[in-house]
Short mmCIF file of the C-alpha atoms (twelve columns), coordinates in Angstrom:
data_MODEL
# 
_entry.id   MODEL 
# 
loop_
_atom_site.group_PDB 
_atom_site.id 
_atom_site.type_symbol 
_atom_site.label_atom_id 
_atom_site.label_alt_id 
_atom_site.label_comp_id 
_atom_site.label_asym_id 
_atom_site.label_seq_id 
_atom_site.Cartn_x 
_atom_site.Cartn_y 
_atom_site.Cartn_z 
_atom_site.pdbx_PDB_model_num 
ATOM 1   C CA . MET A 1   3.052   10.229  35.379  1 
ATOM 2   C CA . GLU A 2   6.205   9.194   33.325  1 
ATOM 3   C CA . PHE A 3   6.625   9.849   29.442  1 
ATOM 4   C CA . VAL A 4   8.531   6.758   27.643  1 
ATOM 5   C CA . GLY A 5   9.841   6.661   24.276  1 
ATOM 6   C CA . ILE A 6   10.548  3.311   22.912  1 
ATOM 7   C CA . ASP A 7   13.021  2.927   19.753  1 
ATOM 8   C CA . TRP A 8   11.927  -0.862  18.647  1 
ATOM 9   C CA . ALA A 9   14.228  -2.784  16.372  1 
ATOM 10  C CA . TYR A 10  14.298  -6.356  15.318  1 
ATOM 11  C CA . ARG A 11  16.714  -7.684  18.228  1 
ATOM 12  C CA . ARG A 12  16.572  -5.025  20.865  1 
ATOM 13  C CA . ALA A 13  14.647  -1.825  21.934  1 
ATOM 14  C CA . ALA A 14  16.007  1.422   23.224  1 
ATOM 15  C CA . TRP A 15  13.989  3.115   25.741  1 
ATOM 16  C CA . CYS A 16  13.929  6.427   27.854  1 
ATOM 17  C CA . ALA A 17  11.596  7.766   30.420  1 
ATOM 18  C CA . VAL A 18  11.394  11.244  31.516  1 
ATOM 19  C CA . SER A 19  9.354   13.108  34.196  1 
ATOM 20  C CA . ALA A 20  7.006   15.534  33.603  1 
ATOM 21  C CA . SER A 21  9.425   18.214  34.268  1 
ATOM 22  C CA . GLY A 22  11.476  17.028  31.185  1 
ATOM 23  C CA . ALA A 23  14.293  15.337  33.420  1 
ATOM 24  C CA . ILE A 24  15.660  11.836  32.402  1 
ATOM 25  C CA . VAL A 25  14.626  9.246   35.112  1 
ATOM 26  C CA . GLY A 26  15.685  6.203   33.249  1 
ATOM 27  C CA . GLU A 27  16.706  4.962   29.892  1 
ATOM 28  C CA . GLY A 28  18.522  1.683   28.695  1 
ATOM 29  C CA . VAL A 29  18.165  -1.315  26.077  1 
ATOM 30  C CA . VAL A 30  15.830  -4.252  26.557  1 
ATOM 31  C CA . PRO A 31  15.271  -7.546  24.553  1 
ATOM 32  C CA . ALA A 32  12.789  -6.799  21.531  1 
ATOM 33  C CA . ASP A 33  10.320  -9.384  23.016  1 
ATOM 34  C CA . GLU A 34  7.786   -10.167 25.489  1 
ATOM 35  C CA . ASP A 35  10.281  -10.378 28.308  1 
ATOM 36  C CA . GLY A 36  11.870  -7.003  27.396  1 
ATOM 37  C CA . LEU A 37  8.211   -5.355  27.412  1 
ATOM 38  C CA . ALA A 38  7.589   -6.927  31.058  1 
ATOM 39  C CA . ARG A 39  10.691  -5.442  32.186  1 
ATOM 40  C CA . LEU A 40  9.716   -2.192  31.062  1 
ATOM 41  C CA . VAL A 41  6.431   -2.472  32.943  1 
ATOM 42  C CA . ILE A 42  8.031   -3.414  35.961  1 
ATOM 43  C CA . ASP A 43  10.461  -0.938  36.129  1 
ATOM 44  C CA . GLY A 44  7.660   1.876   35.063  1 
ATOM 45  C CA . GLY A 45  4.769   0.833   36.757  1 
ATOM 46  C CA . ILE A 46  1.347   1.454   35.297  1 
ATOM 47  C CA . GLU A 47  1.241   5.234   35.416  1 
ATOM 48  C CA . VAL A 48  3.148   6.048   31.895  1 
ATOM 49  C CA . CYS A 49  2.437   7.311   28.637  1 
ATOM 50  C CA . GLY A 50  4.386   5.823   26.036  1 
ATOM 51  C CA . VAL A 51  5.337   6.219   22.459  1 
ATOM 52  C CA . VAL A 52  6.669   3.889   19.844  1 
ATOM 53  C CA . GLU A 53  7.523   4.557   16.010  1 
ATOM 54  C CA . MET A 54  5.180   2.816   13.424  1 
ATOM 55  C CA . MET A 55  7.289   -0.173  12.324  1 
ATOM 56  C CA . SER A 56  6.809   -3.959  11.837  1 
ATOM 57  C CA . GLY A 57  5.322   -5.193  15.073  1 
ATOM 58  C CA . ALA A 58  4.551   -1.490  16.605  1 
ATOM 59  C CA . ILE A 59  0.720   -2.193  16.884  1 
ATOM 60  C CA . TRP A 60  1.961   -5.359  18.707  1 
ATOM 61  C CA . VAL A 61  3.963   -3.509  21.221  1 
ATOM 62  C CA . ARG A 62  1.043   -0.935  21.608  1 
ATOM 63  C CA . ASP A 63  -1.228  -3.924  22.504  1 
ATOM 64  C CA . GLN A 64  0.882   -5.468  24.956  1 
ATOM 65  C CA . LEU A 65  1.847   -2.511  26.986  1 
ATOM 66  C CA . ALA A 66  -1.791  -1.211  26.641  1 
ATOM 67  C CA . ALA A 67  -2.830  -4.247  28.008  1 
ATOM 68  C CA . ALA A 68  -0.530  -3.881  30.671  1 
ATOM 69  C CA . GLY A 69  -2.140  -0.357  31.876  1 
ATOM 70  C CA . TRP A 70  0.276   2.083   29.814  1 
ATOM 71  C CA . GLU A 71  -1.501  4.635   27.429  1 
ATOM 72  C CA . MET A 72  0.313   4.159   24.436  1 
ATOM 73  C CA . LYS A 73  0.587   5.842   20.920  1 
ATOM 74  C CA . ILE A 74  2.362   5.143   17.584  1 
ATOM 75  C CA . ALA A 75  4.229   7.868   16.158  1 
ATOM 76  C CA . HIS A 76  4.410   8.571   12.400  1 
ATOM 77  C CA . ALA A 77  8.237   7.858   11.549  1 
ATOM 78  C CA . ARG A 78  8.677   10.313  8.709   1 
ATOM 79  C CA . LYS A 79  6.753   13.438  10.595  1 
ATOM 80  C CA . VAL A 80  8.635   12.728  13.710  1 
ATOM 81  C CA . ARG A 81  11.866  13.151  11.757  1 
ATOM 82  C CA . ASP A 82  10.062  16.474  10.495  1 
ATOM 83  C CA . VAL A 83  9.204   17.484  14.101  1 
ATOM 84  C CA . ALA A 84  12.944  16.724  15.411  1 
ATOM 85  C CA . PRO A 85  15.554  16.570  12.731  1 
ATOM 86  C CA . LEU A 86  18.787  15.284  14.204  1 
ATOM 87  C CA . ALA A 87  22.327  15.773  13.512  1 
ATOM 88  C CA . CYS A 88  23.222  12.753  15.786  1 
ATOM 89  C CA . LYS A 89  20.858  9.593   14.906  1 
ATOM 90  C CA . THR A 90  21.223  6.779   17.068  1 
ATOM 91  C CA . ASP A 91  18.687  4.692   18.777  1 
ATOM 92  C CA . LYS A 92  19.411  6.078   22.124  1 
ATOM 93  C CA . VAL A 93  18.725  9.593   20.794  1 
ATOM 94  C CA . ASP A 94  15.586  8.517   19.182  1 
ATOM 95  C CA . ALA A 95  13.675  7.204   22.395  1 
ATOM 96  C CA . ARG A 96  14.828  10.363  24.048  1 
ATOM 97  C CA . VAL A 97  13.177  12.374  21.253  1 
ATOM 98  C CA . LEU A 98  10.079  10.081  21.473  1 
ATOM 99  C CA . ALA A 99  9.772   10.686  25.279  1 
ATOM 100 C CA . GLU A 100 10.103  14.383  24.867  1 
ATOM 101 C CA . LEU A 101 7.508   14.440  22.226  1 
ATOM 102 C CA . CYS A 102 5.244   12.282  24.209  1 
ATOM 103 C CA . ARG A 103 5.793   14.921  27.277  1 
ATOM 104 C CA . ARG A 104 5.035   17.956  25.201  1 
ATOM 105 C CA . ASP A 105 2.031   16.343  23.703  1 
ATOM 106 C CA . LEU A 106 3.592   16.756  20.064  1 
ATOM 107 C CA . VAL A 107 3.442   13.087  18.825  1 
ATOM 108 C CA . PRO A 108 2.285   13.035  15.360  1 
ATOM 109 C CA . GLU A 109 -0.139  10.104  16.180  1 
ATOM 110 C CA . LEU A 110 -0.863  7.475   13.340  1 
ATOM 111 C CA . TRP A 111 -4.236  6.231   12.941  1 
ATOM 112 C CA . VAL A 112 -4.343  2.290   13.266  1 
ATOM 113 C CA . PRO A 113 -7.353  0.446   11.855  1 
ATOM 114 C CA . SER A 114 -9.174  -2.207  14.271  1 
ATOM 115 C CA . PHE A 115 -8.278  -5.746  14.395  1 
ATOM 116 C CA . SER A 116 -11.246 -7.023  11.916  1 
ATOM 117 C CA . ASP A 117 -9.977  -4.356  9.275   1 
ATOM 118 C CA . ARG A 118 -6.438  -5.533  9.664   1 
ATOM 119 C CA . GLU A 119 -7.368  -9.147  9.284   1 
ATOM 120 C CA . LEU A 120 -9.203  -7.947  5.858   1 
ATOM 121 C CA . ARG A 121 -6.065  -6.203  4.637   1 
ATOM 122 C CA . GLU A 122 -3.923  -8.899  5.329   1 
ATOM 123 C CA . ARG A 123 -6.306  -11.481 3.362   1 
ATOM 124 C CA . LEU A 124 -6.265  -8.946  0.412   1 
ATOM 125 C CA . ARG A 125 -2.351  -8.474  0.573   1 
ATOM 126 C CA . ARG A 126 -2.053  -12.475 0.592   1 
ATOM 127 C CA . ARG A 127 -3.848  -12.502 -2.430  1 
ATOM 128 C CA . ALA A 128 -1.957  -9.721  -4.181  1 
ATOM 129 C CA . HIS A 129 1.192   -11.455 -3.284  1 
ATOM 130 C CA . LEU A 130 0.244   -14.755 -4.897  1 
ATOM 131 C CA . VAL A 131 -1.051  -12.783 -7.785  1 
ATOM 132 C CA . ARG A 132 2.458   -11.058 -8.106  1 
ATOM 133 C CA . MET A 133 4.120   -14.345 -8.094  1 
ATOM 134 C CA . ARG A 134 2.140   -15.687 -10.612 1 
ATOM 135 C CA . ALA A 135 2.697   -12.797 -12.967 1 
ATOM 136 C CA . SER A 136 6.355   -13.284 -12.027 1 
ATOM 137 C CA . ALA A 137 6.256   -16.768 -13.376 1 
ATOM 138 C CA . MET A 138 4.017   -15.794 -16.482 1 
ATOM 139 C CA . ASN A 139 6.808   -13.133 -17.560 1 
ATOM 140 C CA . ARG A 140 9.527   -15.856 -17.048 1 
ATOM 141 C CA . ILE A 141 7.687   -18.178 -19.569 1 
ATOM 142 C CA . PHE A 142 7.527   -15.155 -21.881 1 
ATOM 143 C CA . GLY A 143 11.115  -14.364 -21.414 1 
ATOM 144 C CA . LEU A 144 12.208  -18.016 -21.896 1 
ATOM 145 C CA . LEU A 145 10.195  -18.034 -25.148 1 
ATOM 146 C CA . THR A 146 11.531  -15.036 -26.740 1 
ATOM 147 C CA . GLN A 147 15.010  -16.193 -26.490 1 
ATOM 148 C CA . TRP A 148 14.223  -18.759 -29.139 1 
ATOM 149 C CA . GLY A 149 12.022  -16.551 -31.066 1 
ATOM 150 C CA . THR A 150 8.676   -18.072 -30.296 1 
ATOM 151 C CA . ARG A 151 5.597   -16.630 -29.145 1 
ATOM 152 C CA . LEU A 152 2.519   -18.841 -27.700 1 
ATOM 153 C CA . SER A 153 -0.278  -18.155 -25.138 1 
ATOM 154 C CA . LEU A 154 -0.203  -19.822 -21.512 1 
ATOM 155 C CA . ASP A 155 -3.480  -21.723 -22.252 1 
ATOM 156 C CA . ARG A 156 -1.721  -23.278 -25.336 1 
ATOM 157 C CA . LEU A 157 1.363   -24.465 -23.519 1 
ATOM 158 C CA . ARG A 158 -0.816  -25.963 -20.669 1 
ATOM 159 C CA . LYS A 159 -2.511  -28.219 -23.126 1 
ATOM 160 C CA . PRO A 160 -1.173  -31.827 -23.244 1 
ATOM 161 C CA . ASP A 161 0.753   -31.725 -26.412 1 
ATOM 162 C CA . GLY A 162 2.323   -28.337 -25.188 1 
ATOM 163 C CA . MET A 163 5.727   -29.471 -24.602 1 
ATOM 164 C CA . ARG A 164 5.759   -31.552 -27.758 1 
ATOM 165 C CA . LEU A 165 5.053   -28.325 -29.745 1 
ATOM 166 C CA . LEU A 166 7.946   -26.511 -27.975 1 
ATOM 167 C CA . GLU A 167 10.256  -29.368 -29.168 1 
ATOM 168 C CA . GLN A 168 8.837   -29.261 -32.587 1 
ATOM 169 C CA . ARG A 169 9.644   -25.194 -32.364 1 
ATOM 170 C CA . GLY A 170 13.228  -26.316 -31.496 1 
ATOM 171 C CA . ILE A 171 13.333  -25.132 -27.914 1 
ATOM 172 C CA . PRO A 172 15.941  -27.417 -26.608 1 
ATOM 173 C CA . ALA A 173 15.323  -29.501 -23.510 1 
ATOM 174 C CA . VAL A 174 16.847  -27.524 -20.844 1 
ATOM 175 C CA . TRP A 175 14.441  -24.629 -21.762 1 
ATOM 176 C CA . ARG A 176 11.402  -26.635 -22.044 1 
ATOM 177 C CA . ARG A 177 12.142  -28.088 -18.541 1 
ATOM 178 C CA . SER A 178 12.303  -24.426 -17.287 1 
ATOM 179 C CA . ILE A 179 8.982   -23.686 -18.716 1 
ATOM 180 C CA . ARG A 180 7.308   -26.865 -17.432 1 
ATOM 181 C CA . GLU A 181 8.306   -25.802 -14.148 1 
ATOM 182 C CA . ALA A 182 6.974   -22.217 -14.251 1 
ATOM 183 C CA . ILE A 183 3.750   -23.714 -15.564 1 
ATOM 184 C CA . ASP A 184 3.485   -25.981 -12.484 1 
ATOM 185 C CA . VAL A 185 4.309   -22.961 -10.117 1 
ATOM 186 C CA . ILE A 186 1.415   -21.109 -12.030 1 
ATOM 187 C CA . ASP A 187 -1.019  -24.150 -11.355 1 
ATOM 188 C CA . LEU A 188 0.140   -24.425 -7.671  1 
ATOM 189 C CA . LEU A 189 -0.524  -20.781 -7.016  1 
ATOM 190 C CA . ASP A 190 -3.811  -20.796 -9.136  1 
ATOM 191 C CA . SER A 191 -4.996  -23.466 -6.413  1 
ATOM 192 C CA . ARG A 192 -4.146  -21.410 -3.541  1 
ATOM 193 C CA . ILE A 193 -5.695  -18.066 -5.068  1 
ATOM 194 C CA . ALA A 194 -9.067  -19.662 -5.810  1 
ATOM 195 C CA . PRO A 195 -10.127 -20.116 -2.391  1 
ATOM 196 C CA . LEU A 196 -9.170  -16.859 -1.412  1 
ATOM 197 C CA . GLU A 197 -11.193 -15.262 -4.246  1 
ATOM 198 C CA . GLN A 198 -13.975 -17.583 -3.191  1 
ATOM 199 C CA . GLU A 199 -13.495 -15.987 0.609   1 
ATOM 200 C CA . LEU A 200 -13.198 -12.564 -0.311  1 
ATOM 201 C CA . THR A 201 -15.782 -11.960 -3.150  1 
ATOM 202 C CA . PRO A 202 -18.997 -12.373 -0.887  1 
ATOM 203 C CA . LEU A 203 -17.405 -9.771  1.542   1 
ATOM 204 C CA . ALA A 204 -16.792 -7.261  -1.398  1 
ATOM 205 C CA . ARG A 205 -20.449 -7.875  -2.561  1 
ATOM 206 C CA . GLY A 206 -22.108 -7.546  1.097   1 
ATOM 207 C CA . ASP A 207 -19.895 -4.034  1.556   1 
ATOM 208 C CA . ALA A 208 -21.894 -0.669  0.725   1 
ATOM 209 C CA . ARG A 209 -18.503 0.910   0.312   1 
ATOM 210 C CA . VAL A 210 -17.393 -1.578  -2.452  1 
ATOM 211 C CA . ALA A 211 -21.027 -1.188  -4.444  1 
ATOM 212 C CA . LEU A 212 -20.230 2.633   -4.826  1 
ATOM 213 C CA . LEU A 213 -16.469 2.166   -5.697  1 
ATOM 214 C CA . ASP A 214 -17.553 -0.427  -8.240  1 
ATOM 215 C CA . THR A 215 -19.240 2.370   -10.015 1 
ATOM 216 C CA . ILE A 216 -15.648 3.952   -10.992 1 
ATOM 217 C CA . PRO A 217 -14.310 2.833   -14.204 1 
ATOM 218 C CA . GLY A 218 -11.613 0.057   -13.776 1 
ATOM 219 C CA . VAL A 219 -12.715 -1.009  -10.332 1 
ATOM 220 C CA . GLY A 220 -14.043 -4.422  -9.788  1 
ATOM 221 C CA . ASP A 221 -15.025 -6.352  -6.376  1 
ATOM 222 C CA . LEU A 222 -11.898 -7.326  -5.097  1 
ATOM 223 C CA . LEU A 223 -10.125 -4.248  -6.335  1 
ATOM 224 C CA . GLY A 224 -12.941 -2.039  -4.548  1 
ATOM 225 C CA . LEU A 225 -12.615 -4.039  -1.384  1 
ATOM 226 C CA . THR A 226 -8.850  -3.006  -1.474  1 
ATOM 227 C CA . LEU A 227 -9.629  0.529   -1.913  1 
ATOM 228 C CA . ALA A 228 -12.249 0.381   0.858   1 
ATOM 229 C CA . SER A 229 -10.248 -1.489  3.456   1 
ATOM 230 C CA . GLU A 230 -6.961  0.836   2.743   1 
ATOM 231 C CA . ILE A 231 -9.160  4.017   3.079   1 
ATOM 232 C CA . GLY A 232 -10.960 2.917   6.114   1 
ATOM 233 C CA . ASP A 233 -12.952 5.907   7.370   1 
ATOM 234 C CA . VAL A 234 -12.888 8.455   4.443   1 
ATOM 235 C CA . SER A 235 -14.037 11.134  6.983   1 
ATOM 236 C CA . ARG A 236 -10.426 11.183  8.510   1 
ATOM 237 C CA . PHE A 237 -9.358  12.889  5.367   1 
ATOM 238 C CA . ALA A 238 -10.276 16.349  5.199   1 
ATOM 239 C CA . SER A 239 -9.855  16.604  1.263   1 
ATOM 240 C CA . PRO A 240 -9.001  14.699  -1.743  1 
ATOM 241 C CA . ARG A 241 -5.506  16.055  -1.669  1 
ATOM 242 C CA . LYS A 242 -5.091  14.638  1.755   1 
ATOM 243 C CA . LEU A 243 -6.124  11.163  0.259   1 
ATOM 244 C CA . ILE A 244 -3.776  11.412  -2.475  1 
ATOM 245 C CA . GLY A 245 -0.755  12.103  -0.071  1 
ATOM 246 C CA . TYR A 246 -1.745  9.220   1.953   1 
ATOM 247 C CA . ALA A 247 -1.226  7.113   -1.030  1 
ATOM 248 C CA . GLY A 248 2.027   8.523   -1.937  1 
ATOM 249 C CA . LEU A 249 0.768   9.875   -5.493  1 
ATOM 250 C CA . SER A 250 1.551   13.368  -4.709  1 
ATOM 251 C CA . PRO A 251 4.865   14.465  -6.546  1 
ATOM 252 C CA . LYS A 252 7.744   15.817  -4.453  1 
ATOM 253 C CA . ILE A 253 7.840   19.883  -4.296  1 
ATOM 254 C CA . ASN A 254 10.990  21.585  -3.967  1 
ATOM 255 C CA . GLN A 255 10.290  25.260  -3.389  1 
ATOM 256 C CA . SER A 256 13.039  28.184  -2.711  1 
ATOM 257 C CA . GLY A 257 11.790  31.691  -2.962  1 
ATOM 258 C CA . ASP A 258 9.514   32.254  -5.879  1 
ATOM 259 C CA . ARG A 259 10.812  29.020  -7.493  1 
ATOM 260 C CA . SER A 260 8.993   25.781  -7.270  1 
ATOM 261 C CA . ARG A 261 9.886   22.300  -8.732  1 
ATOM 262 C CA . THR A 262 7.978   19.213  -8.817  1 
ATOM 263 C CA . GLY A 263 9.656   15.910  -8.884  1 
ATOM 264 C CA . ALA A 264 9.018   12.126  -8.514  1 
ATOM 265 C CA . LEU A 265 5.961   10.569  -6.777  1 
ATOM 266 C CA . SER A 266 6.556   10.910  -2.898  1 
ATOM 267 C CA . LYS A 267 5.601   7.272   -2.412  1 
ATOM 268 C CA . ALA A 268 5.314   8.326   1.429   1 
ATOM 269 C CA . GLY A 269 2.010   6.274   2.492   1 
ATOM 270 C CA . SER A 270 0.146   3.282   1.991   1 
ATOM 271 C CA . ARG A 271 1.690   1.201   -0.918  1 
ATOM 272 C CA . THR A 272 -1.218  -1.099  -1.316  1 
ATOM 273 C CA . LEU A 273 -3.524  2.049   -1.692  1 
ATOM 274 C CA . ARG A 274 -1.147  3.382   -4.177  1 
ATOM 275 C CA . TRP A 275 -0.937  -0.102  -5.951  1 
ATOM 276 C CA . ALA A 276 -4.759  -0.469  -5.978  1 
ATOM 277 C CA . ALA A 277 -5.166  2.967   -7.526  1 
ATOM 278 C CA . VAL A 278 -2.650  2.581   -10.545 1 
ATOM 279 C CA . GLU A 279 -4.057  -0.959  -11.035 1 
ATOM 280 C CA . ALA A 280 -7.515  0.799   -11.757 1 
ATOM 281 C CA . ALA A 281 -5.928  3.296   -14.022 1 
ATOM 282 C CA . GLN A 282 -4.532  0.521   -16.400 1 
ATOM 283 C CA . HIS A 283 -8.076  0.718   -18.337 1 
ATOM 284 C CA . ALA A 284 -7.656  4.704   -19.107 1 
ATOM 285 C CA . TRP A 285 -6.371  3.796   -22.682 1 
ATOM 286 C CA . ARG A 286 -10.117 2.475   -23.381 1 
ATOM 287 C CA . GLU A 287 -11.816 5.220   -25.243 1 
ATOM 288 C CA . THR A 288 -14.905 4.346   -22.759 1 
ATOM 289 C CA . ASN A 289 -12.755 5.599   -19.879 1 
ATOM 290 C CA . PRO A 290 -13.713 8.976   -18.369 1 
ATOM 291 C CA . TRP A 291 -9.933  9.950   -18.318 1 
ATOM 292 C CA . HIS A 292 -8.944  8.681   -21.521 1 
ATOM 293 C CA . ARG A 293 -7.975  12.002  -22.978 1 
ATOM 294 C CA . LEU A 294 -6.091  12.671  -19.998 1 
ATOM 295 C CA . TYR A 295 -4.190  9.256   -20.246 1 
ATOM 296 C CA . THR A 296 -3.449  9.960   -23.950 1 
ATOM 297 C CA . ASP A 297 -2.121  13.434  -23.434 1 
ATOM 298 C CA . LEU A 298 -0.033  12.758  -20.876 1 
ATOM 299 C CA . ALA A 299 1.320   9.423   -22.242 1 
ATOM 300 C CA . GLY A 300 2.175   11.324  -25.226 1 
ATOM 301 C CA . ARG A 301 4.225   14.066  -23.591 1 
ATOM 302 C CA . ALA A 302 5.458   12.500  -20.495 1 
ATOM 303 C CA . GLY A 303 5.089   8.636   -20.941 1 
ATOM 304 C CA . LYS A 304 2.861   5.834   -19.974 1 
ATOM 305 C CA . ASN A 305 3.737   5.913   -16.180 1 
ATOM 306 C CA . PRO A 306 3.025   9.423   -15.387 1 
ATOM 307 C CA . ALA A 307 -0.039  9.360   -17.222 1 
ATOM 308 C CA . LYS A 308 -1.435  6.040   -15.249 1 
ATOM 309 C CA . ALA A 309 -0.119  8.068   -12.088 1 
ATOM 310 C CA . ALA A 310 -2.289  11.079  -13.062 1 
ATOM 311 C CA . VAL A 311 -5.343  8.793   -13.712 1 
ATOM 312 C CA . ALA A 312 -4.670  7.159   -10.263 1 
ATOM 313 C CA . ARG A 313 -5.033  10.381  -8.630  1 
ATOM 314 C CA . LYS A 314 -8.297  10.934  -10.475 1 
ATOM 315 C CA . ILE A 315 -9.633  7.672   -9.152  1 
ATOM 316 C CA . LEU A 316 -8.762  8.275   -5.606  1 
ATOM 317 C CA . ILE A 317 -10.269 11.628  -5.845  1 
ATOM 318 C CA . ALA A 318 -13.736 10.137  -7.209  1 
ATOM 319 C CA . ALA A 319 -13.206 7.559   -4.278  1 
ATOM 320 C CA . TRP A 320 -13.184 10.386  -1.661  1 
ATOM 321 C CA . HIS A 321 -16.058 12.097  -3.194  1 
ATOM 322 C CA . ILE A 322 -18.229 8.857   -3.596  1 
ATOM 323 C CA . LEU A 323 -17.591 7.795   -0.172  1 
ATOM 324 C CA . SER A 324 -18.141 11.322  1.458   1 
ATOM 325 C CA . ARG A 325 -21.391 11.828  -0.507  1 
ATOM 326 C CA . GLN A 326 -22.672 8.174   -0.438  1 
ATOM 327 C CA . GLN A 327 -23.199 8.646   -4.053  1 
ATOM 328 C CA . PRO A 328 -22.041 6.366   -7.354  1 
ATOM 329 C CA . PHE A 329 -19.506 8.000   -9.603  1 
ATOM 330 C CA . LYS A 330 -20.857 10.269  -12.430 1 
ATOM 331 C CA . PRO A 331 -18.614 10.923  -15.302 1 
ATOM 332 C CA . PRO A 332 -17.330 14.502  -15.679 1 
ATOM 333 C CA . GLN A 333 -19.398 16.731  -18.098 1 
ATOM 334 C CA . PRO A 334 -17.879 17.347  -21.509 1 
ATOM 335 C CA . VAL A 335 -16.377 20.898  -21.740 1 
ATOM 336 C CA . ALA A 336 -16.437 23.206  -24.410 1 
ATOM 337 C CA . ASP A 337 -12.774 23.897  -24.209 1 
ATOM 338 C CA . PRO A 338 -10.766 20.977  -25.740 1 
ATOM 339 C CA . ALA A 339 -7.952  21.406  -23.511 1 
ATOM 340 C CA . VAL A 340 -7.351  18.489  -20.995 1 
ATOM 341 C CA . VAL A 341 -8.527  19.018  -17.555 1 
ATOM 342 C CA . SER A 342 -5.272  19.306  -15.109 1 
ATOM 343 C CA . ALA A 343 -4.502  16.223  -13.127 1 
ATOM 344 C CA . SER A 344 -5.068  17.957  -10.277 1 
ATOM 345 C CA . SER A 345 -8.616  19.078  -10.543 1 
ATOM 346 C CA . ARG A 346 -11.007 17.864  -7.864  1 
ATOM 347 C CA . CYS A 347 -14.253 18.686  -9.537  1 
ATOM 348 C CA . PHE A 348 -15.094 15.899  -11.613 1 
ATOM 349 C CA . LEU A 349 -18.442 14.751  -9.936  1 
ATOM 350 C CA . ALA A 350 -21.658 16.092  -11.048 1 
ATOM 351 C CA . ALA A 351 -22.892 18.604  -8.177  1 
# 
């Protein structure tokens, strides 16, 4: 049995093979394509345990080599650096480190969703990408109007006399043309987003997880489907704290002796899950929201963004309990003490 570490890059891949005793039996560089993988299989045979760091294309590399008979793992890139910090970091050294971790069975293996789950994630991310582009075009229109002291709604600008109204307001032709182009972009994106939502809405309404997540204030069908698809099997998270860490919403901690400082959000995890949780937290300003007091208190002391992050953590805690217990959301019981509950509290569902 040989153990192979692969440092995959855009154009080439460095590899290193070690024996069961730890001796290097081969290393080199191959093209980062199917031909390169075929060369690895020809040189190494099929009695191989391999590992590749998580990056764009890592799942494809794993599937291709697994189909050839290799036992493949995908390593968590950040945890590999924690396990084996290096003074000299090159592709060759990275491949050697991965091979040695594989030989010692110390690979921080990454959970990979099934193909159907990855398909669903990609459809949801495609929609989110189009929505962000539409929001960017809307913001550009707002910015162009403010240059001339004008504020008009998008619906008003879309009416047949919208451009004539801008002309009456004294906005020059060049700026009117820019606004017209942005409106055309929004119309185009709307025509692309609508069919996607028609495909995704039945999937959301037919998913039992989404039906539970929809009971969380601020979570709708598509946002609930995004949360469910990004979380996957909730049993892989031992506690809500693990889920928060996976979303990158936990703050960085710097400790030295008896000193401890918390910093900005780690943002080390699923960016889509973090976005979905923060998006659901946008409704915390409403007085009917169960985390309204937490939001207003933190917004007054630290600003809106830290307040939204705190509410987003609460939403993920709620999602973990809901999916684990298979019970709908229940608002926290009012407490006698008017002090705001800590943002790290995990007790907010009725027992």
